[in-house]
Amino acid sequence: HRSIRLQAACRPGGWPWSLEPAEDSRETRAPGLGAIPWIAGVGREDRVAILCRNRVEFFEIMFACAKLGAIFVPLNWRLAQPEIEALVADAEPAIFFHEAEFPPTGSGAREIATLLDAINGQSTDDVDARARQDWEAPSTLLYTSGTSGRPKGVMLSEAKIFSRGNNFLHACVVS
């Protein structure tokens, strides 16, 4: 988080947001997600898709995937239903989280609202033991339109995501 703090120091008035809610979510709620029985069955390199607008559960599911060694598959809510169905068919997620406004697609579909009640009271004893060990292993599957207009899946590792984020923060330093 040194890079983010550096960014805040370079801006008049500091940074407009805090990392504390994200830290709390990553350390407390994300392991709880990994302990929910229907998520605990997700294995290393299984895919977990999500289709939602901006909400905190997006990050909680992303952090839970990292804890479980699963591959996080964020989908763009602006896509048409046939495009979403094609991406879900290609990704073959073990679980597909979606907001109520988006129709469920494929097997394993669960509404995000079901997470809120399911997290409470979950033991997280074995979640840390299953945490991703290899930073070079695939952790996120992003779809791009590419040059053909057909979506292409791109696998990213935790190391790649961290490096890109760090480079972006350094590039945005205001002099």
mmCIF file of N, CA and C in Angstrom, residues 50-98:
data_model
loop_
_atom_site.group_PDB
_atom_site.id
_atom_site.type_symbol
_atom_site.label_atom_id
_atom_site.label_comp_id
_atom_site.label_asym_id
_atom_site.label_seq_id
_atom_site.Cartn_x
_atom_site.Cartn_y
_atom_site.Cartn_z
ATOM 1 N N ILE A 50 -18.724 -13.541 -11.787
ATOM 2 C CA ILE A 50 -19.586 -12.572 -11.125
ATOM 3 C C ILE A 50 -20.080 -11.558 -12.162
ATOM 4 N N LEU A 51 -21.370 -11.236 -12.056
ATOM 5 C CA LEU A 51 -21.993 -10.247 -12.922
ATOM 6 C C LEU A 51 -22.778 -9.303 -12.029
ATOM 7 N N CYS A 52 -22.251 -8.097 -11.863
ATOM 8 C CA CYS A 52 -22.918 -7.124 -10.991
ATOM 9 C C CYS A 52 -22.460 -5.718 -11.333
ATOM 10 N N ARG A 53 -23.198 -4.765 -10.807
ATOM 11 C CA ARG A 53 -22.768 -3.377 -10.887
ATOM 12 C C ARG A 53 -21.774 -3.160 -9.746
ATOM 13 N N ASN A 54 -21.416 -1.921 -9.469
ATOM 14 C CA ASN A 54 -20.454 -1.622 -8.406
ATOM 15 C C ASN A 54 -21.036 -1.967 -7.043
ATOM 16 N N ARG A 55 -20.372 -2.872 -6.337
ATOM 17 C CA ARG A 55 -20.773 -3.244 -4.978
ATOM 18 C C ARG A 55 -19.610 -3.930 -4.278
ATOM 19 N N VAL A 56 -19.622 -3.865 -2.961
ATOM 20 C CA VAL A 56 -18.496 -4.378 -2.179
ATOM 21 C C VAL A 56 -18.335 -5.889 -2.327
ATOM 22 N N GLU A 57 -19.417 -6.606 -2.568
ATOM 23 C CA GLU A 57 -19.313 -8.062 -2.703
ATOM 24 C C GLU A 57 -18.431 -8.470 -3.883
ATOM 25 N N PHE A 58 -18.315 -7.620 -4.894
ATOM 26 C CA PHE A 58 -17.415 -7.892 -6.008
ATOM 27 C C PHE A 58 -16.011 -8.150 -5.477
ATOM 28 N N PHE A 59 -15.525 -7.255 -4.604
ATOM 29 C CA PHE A 59 -14.179 -7.390 -4.061
ATOM 30 C C PHE A 59 -14.083 -8.536 -3.066
ATOM 31 N N GLU A 60 -15.142 -8.758 -2.298
ATOM 32 C CA GLU A 60 -15.121 -9.875 -1.353
ATOM 33 C C GLU A 60 -15.011 -11.205 -2.084
ATOM 34 N N ILE A 61 -15.733 -11.343 -3.178
ATOM 35 C CA ILE A 61 -15.645 -12.577 -3.965
ATOM 36 C C ILE A 61 -14.263 -12.687 -4.613
ATOM 37 N N MET A 62 -13.734 -11.573 -5.095
ATOM 38 C CA MET A 62 -12.393 -11.579 -5.679
ATOM 39 C C MET A 62 -11.356 -12.029 -4.639
ATOM 40 N N PHE A 63 -11.433 -11.463 -3.415
ATOM 41 C CA PHE A 63 -10.485 -11.846 -2.365
ATOM 42 C C PHE A 63 -10.695 -13.304 -1.940
ATOM 43 N N ALA A 64 -11.954 -13.755 -1.896
ATOM 44 C CA ALA A 64 -12.224 -15.147 -1.537
ATOM 45 C C ALA A 64 -11.618 -16.085 -2.579
ATOM 46 N N CYS A 65 -11.709 -15.730 -3.855
ATOM 47 C CA CYS A 65 -11.093 -16.548 -4.907
ATOM 48 C C CYS A 65 -9.583 -16.652 -4.683
ATOM 49 N N ALA A 66 -8.955 -15.529 -4.337
ATOM 50 C CA ALA A 66 -7.518 -15.549 -4.062
ATOM 51 C C ALA A 66 -7.213 -16.458 -2.887
ATOM 52 N N LYS A 67 -8.051 -16.400 -1.842
ATOM 53 C CA LYS A 67 -7.837 -17.254 -0.668
ATOM 54 C C LYS A 67 -7.988 -18.729 -1.023
ATOM 55 N N LEU A 68 -8.931 -19.035 -1.934
ATOM 56 C CA LEU A 68 -9.211 -20.423 -2.278
ATOM 57 C C LEU A 68 -8.345 -20.962 -3.413
ATOM 58 N N GLY A 69 -7.609 -20.075 -4.088
ATOM 59 C CA GLY A 69 -6.840 -20.498 -5.246
ATOM 60 C C GLY A 69 -7.709 -20.662 -6.484
ATOM 61 N N ALA A 70 -8.935 -20.103 -6.440
ATOM 62 C CA ALA A 70 -9.855 -20.182 -7.576
ATOM 63 C C ALA A 70 -9.554 -19.060 -8.566
ATOM 64 N N ILE A 71 -10.092 -19.165 -9.760
ATOM 65 C CA ILE A 71 -9.907 -18.152 -10.797
ATOM 66 C C ILE A 71 -11.143 -17.265 -10.830
ATOM 67 N N PHE A 72 -10.938 -15.983 -10.620
ATOM 68 C CA PHE A 72 -11.995 -14.975 -10.578
ATOM 69 C C PHE A 72 -12.329 -14.554 -12.010
ATOM 70 N N VAL A 73 -13.636 -14.566 -12.353
ATOM 71 C CA VAL A 73 -14.072 -14.231 -13.705
ATOM 72 C C VAL A 73 -15.104 -13.094 -13.636
ATOM 73 N N PRO A 74 -14.652 -11.836 -13.661
ATOM 74 C CA PRO A 74 -15.604 -10.718 -13.655
ATOM 75 C C PRO A 74 -16.201 -10.529 -15.051
ATOM 76 N N LEU A 75 -17.520 -10.354 -15.106
ATOM 77 C CA LEU A 75 -18.202 -10.154 -16.383
ATOM 78 C C LEU A 75 -18.785 -8.747 -16.437
ATOM 79 N N ASN A 76 -18.831 -8.174 -17.617
ATOM 80 C CA ASN A 76 -19.296 -6.812 -17.809
ATOM 81 C C ASN A 76 -20.820 -6.776 -17.837
ATOM 82 N N TRP A 77 -21.430 -6.069 -16.899
ATOM 83 C CA TRP A 77 -22.888 -6.020 -16.806
ATOM 84 C C TRP A 77 -23.523 -5.258 -17.971
ATOM 85 N N ARG A 78 -22.733 -4.557 -18.747
ATOM 86 C CA ARG A 78 -23.267 -3.809 -19.891
ATOM 87 C C ARG A 78 -23.486 -4.687 -21.133
ATOM 88 N N LEU A 79 -23.006 -5.913 -21.101
ATOM 89 C CA LEU A 79 -23.162 -6.800 -22.244
ATOM 90 C C LEU A 79 -24.612 -7.262 -22.396
ATOM 91 N N ALA A 80 -24.975 -7.613 -23.617
ATOM 92 C CA ALA A 80 -26.300 -8.178 -23.879
ATOM 93 C C ALA A 80 -26.337 -9.612 -23.344
ATOM 94 N N GLN A 81 -27.538 -10.102 -23.042
ATOM 95 C CA GLN A 81 -27.690 -11.434 -22.469
ATOM 96 C C GLN A 81 -27.035 -12.532 -23.327
ATOM 97 N N PRO A 82 -27.180 -12.526 -24.662
ATOM 98 C CA PRO A 82 -26.496 -13.570 -25.452
ATOM 99 C C PRO A 82 -24.965 -13.517 -25.309
ATOM 100 N N GLU A 83 -24.402 -12.315 -25.165
ATOM 101 C CA GLU A 83 -22.956 -12.189 -24.981
ATOM 102 C C GLU A 83 -22.533 -12.751 -23.625
ATOM 103 N N ILE A 84 -23.321 -12.465 -22.602
ATOM 104 C CA ILE A 84 -23.032 -12.998 -21.259
ATOM 105 C C ILE A 84 -23.110 -14.515 -21.282
ATOM 106 N N GLU A 85 -24.140 -15.052 -21.915
ATOM 107 C CA GLU A 85 -24.301 -16.510 -21.997
ATOM 108 C C GLU A 85 -23.104 -17.155 -22.700
ATOM 109 N N ALA A 86 -22.592 -16.512 -23.745
ATOM 110 C CA ALA A 86 -21.433 -17.053 -24.460
ATOM 111 C C ALA A 86 -20.189 -17.055 -23.573
ATOM 112 N N LEU A 87 -19.994 -15.988 -22.805
ATOM 113 C CA LEU A 87 -18.826 -15.921 -21.916
ATOM 114 C C LEU A 87 -18.931 -16.959 -20.802
ATOM 115 N N VAL A 88 -20.123 -17.102 -20.237
ATOM 116 C CA VAL A 88 -20.317 -18.096 -19.173
ATOM 117 C C VAL A 88 -20.084 -19.498 -19.724
ATOM 118 N N ALA A 89 -20.571 -19.775 -20.937
ATOM 119 C CA ALA A 89 -20.337 -21.087 -21.555
ATOM 120 C C ALA A 89 -18.844 -21.328 -21.771
ATOM 121 N N ASP A 90 -18.108 -20.290 -22.163
ATOM 122 C CA ASP A 90 -16.669 -20.430 -22.383
ATOM 123 C C ASP A 90 -15.910 -20.603 -21.072
ATOM 124 N N ALA A 91 -16.268 -19.815 -20.064
ATOM 125 C CA ALA A 91 -15.541 -19.846 -18.788
ATOM 126 C C ALA A 91 -15.844 -21.101 -17.974
ATOM 127 N N GLU A 92 -17.035 -21.668 -18.121
ATOM 128 C CA GLU A 92 -17.468 -22.838 -17.357
ATOM 129 C C GLU A 92 -17.249 -22.659 -15.859
ATOM 130 N N PRO A 93 -17.856 -21.608 -15.254
ATOM 131 C CA PRO A 93 -17.636 -21.383 -13.823
ATOM 132 C C PRO A 93 -18.309 -22.433 -12.943
ATOM 133 N N ALA A 94 -17.659 -22.750 -11.828
ATOM 134 C CA ALA A 94 -18.254 -23.638 -10.830
ATOM 135 C C ALA A 94 -19.412 -22.927 -10.137
ATOM 136 N N ILE A 95 -19.266 -21.610 -9.945
ATOM 137 C CA ILE A 95 -20.309 -20.774 -9.355
ATOM 138 C C ILE A 95 -20.391 -19.502 -10.184
ATOM 139 N N PHE A 96 -21.618 -19.041 -10.413
ATOM 140 C CA PHE A 96 -21.847 -17.800 -11.153
ATOM 141 C C PHE A 96 -22.698 -16.888 -10.273
ATOM 142 N N PHE A 97 -22.065 -15.867 -9.669
ATOM 143 C CA PHE A 97 -22.779 -14.904 -8.836
ATOM 144 C C PHE A 97 -23.355 -13.800 -9.716
ATOM 145 N N HIS A 98 -24.591 -13.398 -9.425
ATOM 146 C CA HIS A 98 -25.226 -12.350 -10.211
ATOM 147 C C HIS A 98 -26.162 -11.539 -9.327
#
